[in-house]
Amino acid sequence: MKSIFVTGTAGAGKSLLTSKLYEYYTKNSAFAAVLNLDPGVQNLPYTCDIDVRDYVNVIDIMQQYDLGPNGAVVMANDLIASKIDEIQEQINKVNPDYLIVDTPGQIELFAYRSSGRFVVENISSEEKTSIFLFDGALVTTPVNFVSIALLATSIKLRLGLPTINVITKTDLIGTKLRNIIDWSSNIKLLENAIAAETDGETYSLTTNILRGLNLGGFAQGLIPVSNVTGNGLVNLEGALSRILNLGEEVED
């Protein structure tokens, strides 16, 4: 079994991309399954094969511990770690070729609390990788792009997984997509764009962050994907296969 963790900021399209990946693998005769790790989500665009809401109920936690919604979601995410053996047993029963893991909407709850890293480490799998979603609607300015790139790098460090960077909502941002793709592969172009839109202090801070990210190996480009049309899924699957299957791609 190969595991794919779908991460990114709230609203970036994690659940939609999870559903599209599931459909892509299934259409191409690969056995895929979906694990939902968000205990607070109400509606999902796919049918869960394994669902943490079967083990952890946010409403019950609110009532039992007299917590508000945010406190209950924090506790629920931590309680998931205590259910990892039961979750793994259910994964084993399904036994897919590809397990697509839809992570919680609030990325900080998953990536920055010890329970998230624990779950990643304790899901038994031959190979694991992470997809980080750059929300296309958020990264249309160079400073926002660097900010999200910093977050992506931080998440990669926290989870300790090889990571593929994807930009979503490509059908909504029009000609700005070309700029974003260029920024992801040409640091000089990005620095020039920052200089054109910021003052001295912001320029200095942003470019210093950017150079650190570049030294850390961030500048590897983005894969554009539309969750609406499915454009880019072939390229994403190819990148996943290079990590998970030593380059052997699922036939399209």
Tab-separated table of C-alpha atoms in Angstrom:
chain	number	residue	atom	x	y	z
A	1	MET	CA	0.000	0.000	0.000
A	2	LYS	CA	1.152	3.535	-0.849
A	3	SER	CA	-0.122	6.509	1.183
A	4	ILE	CA	-0.757	10.038	-0.117
A	5	PHE	CA	-1.411	12.780	2.462
A	6	VAL	CA	-3.276	15.779	1.017
A	7	THR	CA	-2.374	18.950	2.957
A	8	GLY	CA	-2.792	22.701	2.558
A	9	THR	CA	-4.505	25.757	3.952
A	10	ALA	CA	-8.220	25.804	4.781
A	11	GLY	CA	-10.264	26.201	1.614
A	12	ALA	CA	-7.443	25.252	-0.752
A	13	GLY	CA	-9.444	22.310	-2.115
A	14	LYS	CA	-8.012	19.314	-0.236
A	15	SER	CA	-11.231	17.311	-0.175
A	16	LEU	CA	-12.017	18.065	-3.818
A	17	LEU	CA	-8.528	17.023	-4.918
A	18	THR	CA	-8.850	13.881	-2.803
A	19	SER	CA	-12.048	13.002	-4.670
A	20	LYS	CA	-10.424	13.722	-8.055
A	21	LEU	CA	-7.395	11.578	-7.239
A	22	TYR	CA	-9.663	8.752	-6.127
A	23	GLU	CA	-11.627	8.996	-9.376
A	24	TYR	CA	-8.424	9.097	-11.434
A	25	TYR	CA	-6.939	5.980	-9.851
A	26	THR	CA	-10.243	4.108	-10.004
A	27	LYS	CA	-10.783	5.012	-13.665
A	28	ASN	CA	-7.337	3.619	-14.414
A	29	SER	CA	-8.030	0.312	-12.633
A	30	ALA	CA	-5.985	1.008	-9.508
A	31	PHE	CA	-7.527	0.125	-6.148
A	32	ALA	CA	-7.708	3.375	-4.178
A	33	ALA	CA	-9.357	4.170	-0.857
A	34	VAL	CA	-9.915	7.380	1.091
A	35	LEU	CA	-9.196	8.046	4.768
A	36	ASN	CA	-10.855	11.184	6.166
A	37	LEU	CA	-8.846	12.597	9.077
A	38	ASP	CA	-11.029	15.668	9.682
A	39	PRO	CA	-13.279	14.992	12.709
A	40	GLY	CA	-15.190	18.255	12.314
A	41	VAL	CA	-16.144	18.205	8.636
A	42	GLN	CA	-19.854	17.919	7.838
A	43	ASN	CA	-20.012	17.225	4.106
A	44	LEU	CA	-17.466	15.573	1.839
A	45	PRO	CA	-17.370	15.226	-1.973
A	46	TYR	CA	-16.505	11.533	-1.734
A	47	THR	CA	-17.530	8.400	0.115
A	48	CYS	CA	-15.116	7.576	2.941
A	49	ASP	CA	-13.647	4.102	3.138
A	50	ILE	CA	-12.216	4.930	6.567
A	51	ASP	CA	-13.603	7.878	8.534
A	52	VAL	CA	-12.257	9.205	11.863
A	53	ARG	CA	-15.744	10.527	12.606
A	54	ASP	CA	-16.646	6.908	13.321
A	55	TYR	CA	-14.218	7.034	16.253
A	56	VAL	CA	-14.206	10.681	17.381
A	57	ASN	CA	-17.336	12.853	17.559
A	58	VAL	CA	-16.809	16.609	17.898
A	59	ILE	CA	-20.359	17.250	19.182
A	60	ASP	CA	-19.972	14.633	21.924
A	61	ILE	CA	-16.634	16.178	22.948
A	62	MET	CA	-18.208	19.642	23.174
A	63	GLN	CA	-20.934	18.334	25.447
A	64	GLN	CA	-18.755	16.051	27.561
A	65	TYR	CA	-15.954	18.545	28.216
A	66	ASP	CA	-17.964	21.795	27.963
A	67	LEU	CA	-15.814	23.053	25.094
A	68	GLY	CA	-16.522	25.425	22.237
A	69	PRO	CA	-16.163	24.314	18.604
A	70	ASN	CA	-12.467	25.231	18.316
A	71	GLY	CA	-11.447	23.563	21.576
A	72	ALA	CA	-13.429	20.460	20.678
A	73	VAL	CA	-11.765	20.179	17.257
A	74	VAL	CA	-8.316	20.498	18.884
A	75	MET	CA	-9.146	17.748	21.381
A	76	ALA	CA	-10.692	15.586	18.662
A	77	ASN	CA	-7.549	15.760	16.542
A	78	ASP	CA	-5.455	14.702	19.524
A	79	LEU	CA	-7.858	11.845	20.329
A	80	ILE	CA	-7.430	10.480	16.809
A	81	ALA	CA	-3.892	9.467	17.734
A	82	SER	CA	-5.267	7.248	20.498
A	83	LYS	CA	-7.420	5.443	17.897
A	84	ILE	CA	-4.585	4.743	15.477
A	85	ASP	CA	-4.617	0.966	16.058
A	86	GLU	CA	-8.327	0.761	15.250
A	87	ILE	CA	-7.890	2.994	12.214
A	88	GLN	CA	-4.976	0.867	10.987
A	89	GLU	CA	-7.041	-2.288	11.452
A	90	GLN	CA	-9.767	-0.833	9.236
A	91	ILE	CA	-7.170	0.236	6.646
A	92	ASN	CA	-5.820	-3.316	6.630
A	93	LYS	CA	-9.302	-4.692	5.989
A	94	VAL	CA	-9.727	-2.427	2.963
A	95	ASN	CA	-6.098	-3.026	1.884
A	96	PRO	CA	-5.946	-0.611	-1.082
A	97	ASP	CA	-3.066	-0.078	-3.468
A	98	TYR	CA	-3.306	3.682	-2.787
A	99	LEU	CA	-4.585	5.227	0.433
A	100	ILE	CA	-5.490	8.901	-0.105
A	101	VAL	CA	-5.546	10.713	3.246
A	102	ASP	CA	-7.637	13.889	3.442
A	103	THR	CA	-6.148	15.906	6.320
A	104	PRO	CA	-8.051	18.389	8.547
A	105	GLY	CA	-9.080	21.765	7.152
A	106	GLN	CA	-7.037	23.617	9.768
A	107	ILE	CA	-3.534	22.550	8.783
A	108	GLU	CA	-2.008	23.730	12.068
A	109	LEU	CA	-4.069	21.154	13.965
A	110	PHE	CA	-2.590	18.364	11.903
A	111	ALA	CA	0.956	19.448	11.152
A	112	TYR	CA	2.017	21.341	14.262
A	113	ARG	CA	0.558	19.195	17.008
A	114	SER	CA	2.445	16.028	17.896
A	115	SER	CA	-0.652	13.920	17.217
A	116	GLY	CA	-0.513	14.705	13.486
A	117	ARG	CA	3.081	13.588	13.073
A	118	PHE	CA	2.247	10.514	15.181
A	119	VAL	CA	-0.588	9.549	12.826
A	120	VAL	CA	1.640	9.989	9.755
A	121	GLU	CA	4.373	7.840	11.269
A	122	ASN	CA	2.036	5.106	12.488
A	123	ILE	CA	-0.011	4.468	9.369
A	124	SER	CA	1.720	1.379	8.029
A	125	SER	CA	2.632	1.816	4.373
A	126	GLU	CA	5.322	0.793	1.890
A	127	GLU	CA	5.810	4.377	0.712
A	128	LYS	CA	4.382	7.735	1.789
A	129	THR	CA	4.254	11.170	0.255
A	130	SER	CA	2.509	14.485	0.809
A	131	ILE	CA	0.794	16.882	-1.566
A	132	PHE	CA	0.752	20.513	-0.435
A	133	LEU	CA	-1.918	22.672	-2.055
A	134	PHE	CA	-1.155	26.276	-2.895
A	135	ASP	CA	-4.554	28.000	-3.045
A	136	GLY	CA	-4.452	29.780	-6.407
A	137	ALA	CA	-6.712	32.537	-5.105
A	138	LEU	CA	-4.231	33.337	-2.304
A	139	VAL	CA	-0.911	33.328	-4.162
A	140	THR	CA	-1.579	35.825	-6.952
A	141	THR	CA	0.739	38.400	-5.321
A	142	PRO	CA	4.465	37.719	-4.879
A	143	VAL	CA	4.464	38.344	-1.099
A	144	ASN	CA	1.541	35.962	-0.577
A	145	PHE	CA	3.301	33.403	-2.751
A	146	VAL	CA	6.417	33.530	-0.554
A	147	SER	CA	4.283	33.338	2.599
A	148	ILE	CA	2.532	30.162	1.427
A	149	ALA	CA	5.849	28.730	0.196
A	150	LEU	CA	7.235	29.245	3.709
A	151	LEU	CA	4.231	27.404	5.135
A	152	ALA	CA	4.672	24.562	2.624
A	153	THR	CA	8.306	24.167	3.630
A	154	SER	CA	7.387	24.226	7.303
A	155	ILE	CA	4.753	21.508	6.797
A	156	LYS	CA	7.292	19.392	4.916
A	157	LEU	CA	9.731	19.679	7.817
A	158	ARG	CA	7.032	18.820	10.367
A	159	LEU	CA	5.691	15.752	8.566
A	160	GLY	CA	9.037	14.494	7.283
A	161	LEU	CA	7.568	13.387	3.950
A	162	PRO	CA	8.654	13.929	0.345
A	163	THR	CA	6.309	16.653	-0.881
A	164	ILE	CA	4.747	17.597	-4.203
A	165	ASN	CA	3.628	21.230	-4.491
A	166	VAL	CA	0.367	21.769	-6.368
A	167	ILE	CA	-1.486	24.969	-7.227
A	168	THR	CA	-5.278	24.624	-7.219
A	169	LYS	CA	-8.153	26.776	-8.551
A	170	THR	CA	-6.228	27.327	-11.768
A	171	ASP	CA	-9.482	27.884	-13.643
A	172	LEU	CA	-10.226	30.922	-11.442
A	173	ILE	CA	-7.026	32.956	-11.738
A	174	GLY	CA	-6.713	33.332	-15.519
A	175	THR	CA	-3.496	34.871	-16.814
A	176	LYS	CA	-2.069	35.200	-13.291
A	177	LEU	CA	-1.323	31.474	-13.367
A	178	ARG	CA	1.578	32.032	-15.766
A	179	ASN	CA	3.175	34.508	-13.362
A	180	ILE	CA	2.830	32.113	-10.447
A	181	ILE	CA	4.373	29.224	-12.384
A	182	ASP	CA	7.264	31.470	-13.422
A	183	TRP	CA	7.805	32.591	-9.805
A	184	SER	CA	8.010	28.966	-8.667
A	185	SER	CA	10.823	28.150	-11.085
A	186	ASN	CA	12.708	31.450	-11.440
A	187	ILE	CA	13.812	33.102	-8.210
A	188	LYS	CA	15.077	36.248	-9.993
A	189	LEU	CA	11.681	36.871	-11.566
A	190	LEU	CA	10.038	36.491	-8.164
A	191	GLU	CA	12.492	38.903	-6.538
A	192	ASN	CA	11.782	41.465	-9.269
A	193	ALA	CA	8.036	41.083	-8.733
A	194	ILE	CA	8.504	41.597	-4.986
A	195	ALA	CA	10.585	44.719	-5.603
A	196	ALA	CA	7.892	46.178	-7.858
A	197	GLU	CA	5.140	45.787	-5.264
A	198	THR	CA	6.737	46.366	-1.851
A	199	ASP	CA	8.682	48.913	0.170
A	200	GLY	CA	12.248	48.415	1.429
A	201	GLU	CA	11.469	46.678	4.719
A	202	THR	CA	8.962	44.246	3.233
A	203	TYR	CA	11.270	43.586	0.286
A	204	SER	CA	14.187	42.803	2.588
A	205	LEU	CA	12.163	40.455	4.800
A	206	THR	CA	10.468	38.673	1.900
A	207	THR	CA	13.602	38.161	-0.179
A	208	ASN	CA	15.557	36.909	2.852
A	209	ILE	CA	12.844	34.323	3.463
A	210	LEU	CA	12.820	33.459	-0.234
A	211	ARG	CA	16.585	32.873	-0.389
A	212	GLY	CA	16.366	30.601	2.623
A	213	LEU	CA	13.622	28.591	0.947
A	214	ASN	CA	15.673	28.390	-2.244
A	215	LEU	CA	18.661	27.046	-0.314
A	216	GLY	CA	16.328	24.512	1.266
A	217	GLY	CA	15.403	23.182	-2.147
A	218	PHE	CA	11.972	24.761	-2.475
A	219	ALA	CA	12.351	26.062	-6.007
A	220	GLN	CA	11.174	22.922	-7.757
A	221	GLY	CA	8.126	24.289	-9.535
A	222	LEU	CA	4.398	23.868	-9.040
A	223	ILE	CA	1.976	21.479	-10.708
A	224	PRO	CA	-1.202	23.323	-11.771
A	225	VAL	CA	-4.401	21.346	-11.149
A	226	SER	CA	-8.058	22.246	-11.621
A	227	ASN	CA	-10.436	20.401	-9.328
A	228	VAL	CA	-13.273	21.497	-11.620
A	229	THR	CA	-11.980	20.260	-14.979
A	230	GLY	CA	-9.405	17.708	-13.821
A	231	ASN	CA	-6.682	19.397	-15.871
A	232	GLY	CA	-3.240	18.594	-14.486
A	233	LEU	CA	-4.136	15.312	-12.799
A	234	VAL	CA	-2.026	13.336	-15.267
A	235	ASN	CA	1.034	15.422	-14.360
A	236	LEU	CA	0.271	15.084	-10.651
A	237	GLU	CA	-0.079	11.321	-10.924
A	238	GLY	CA	3.232	11.182	-12.759
A	239	ALA	CA	4.929	13.084	-9.937
A	240	LEU	CA	3.314	10.771	-7.362
A	241	SER	CA	4.494	7.700	-9.271
A	242	ARG	CA	8.072	8.946	-9.384
A	243	ILE	CA	8.032	8.952	-5.578
A	244	LEU	CA	5.765	6.003	-4.816
A	245	ASN	CA	6.388	3.586	-7.695
A	246	LEU	CA	9.953	4.379	-8.810
A	247	GLY	CA	8.602	6.131	-11.904
A	248	GLU	CA	6.087	3.515	-13.038
A	249	GLU	CA	2.916	5.479	-13.797
A	250	VAL	CA	-0.699	4.374	-13.698
A	251	GLU	CA	-1.853	3.966	-17.278
A	252	ASP	CA	-4.252	6.597	-18.539
